[in-house]
Amino acid sequence: MTMRTNSRFLADAMLGRLARWLRVLDFDTVFDPAIDDPELVALADTEGRILLTRDRHLVEYLQPARSVLITRDAPLEQLRQVIETCRLEPPPALFTRCMVCNTPLRHATEDEAATLQPGRARTLPGPVWRCPGCLRVYWPGTHTWRMRETLQQALPEWL
């Protein structure tokens, strides 16, 4: 299966952590654990998404147009499986999509950054981002540094 860098995904209820890592890498990844299997397949097919699932039965009997049966257990191993199977290319930037709701982030205004960031975070260098979907605020702090280090170890050829 050869995919383009702009591949879009739909992760089933068992793959929430994988969905977050894909979003960190700027891959459009829908995740809603409340969606049942037939609806998952219909949504993936309608939106042209690759269905990511650990459910062999779903793949065999509901036959989504495009799917990856995730066989690995750890989220970063699952991420590597998706990258290898779909032949994904590294993104131009990390942390450009909301990890919670999947919406592309926008730069926060100065007022938003000043009022929404915790006090210590205001002193950190780097841009502040805001999710127009769920209104979360993101900035380059220790959490993102740890995630970058984790990705560097898991995908050294990418970062």
C-alpha angles and dihedrals in degrees: 000000000000116000135182124242090255093062114150123213143200114201121202125231093275095058107060095127092048089051090055092050091049089051090051086057089050097251113146101243124173116205125177115154091197094068114101123225101263090048090048092055093045092049093047092049095044094049096039092242128152108242113227113201144152090206109104090184091058092053095044100044106027093038104204114207092243126013144152117214103216110219101170123089109210116072095234091049088050089051091052090049091054092046092050097041095046094036092229122186125224114272121245090239141009129227097028096125129060109260091210106044103013095237117144109254126238130205111272117237118248090254092051092048092048096048103033103042118084114252098258092045091059089070094056118103120240140060126308116223131201129201110227089200106054097006095236117155124226131191135167101268137136093294093059091042090055091047091051090051091049091050090046089057095043097042107022092160090057103051 
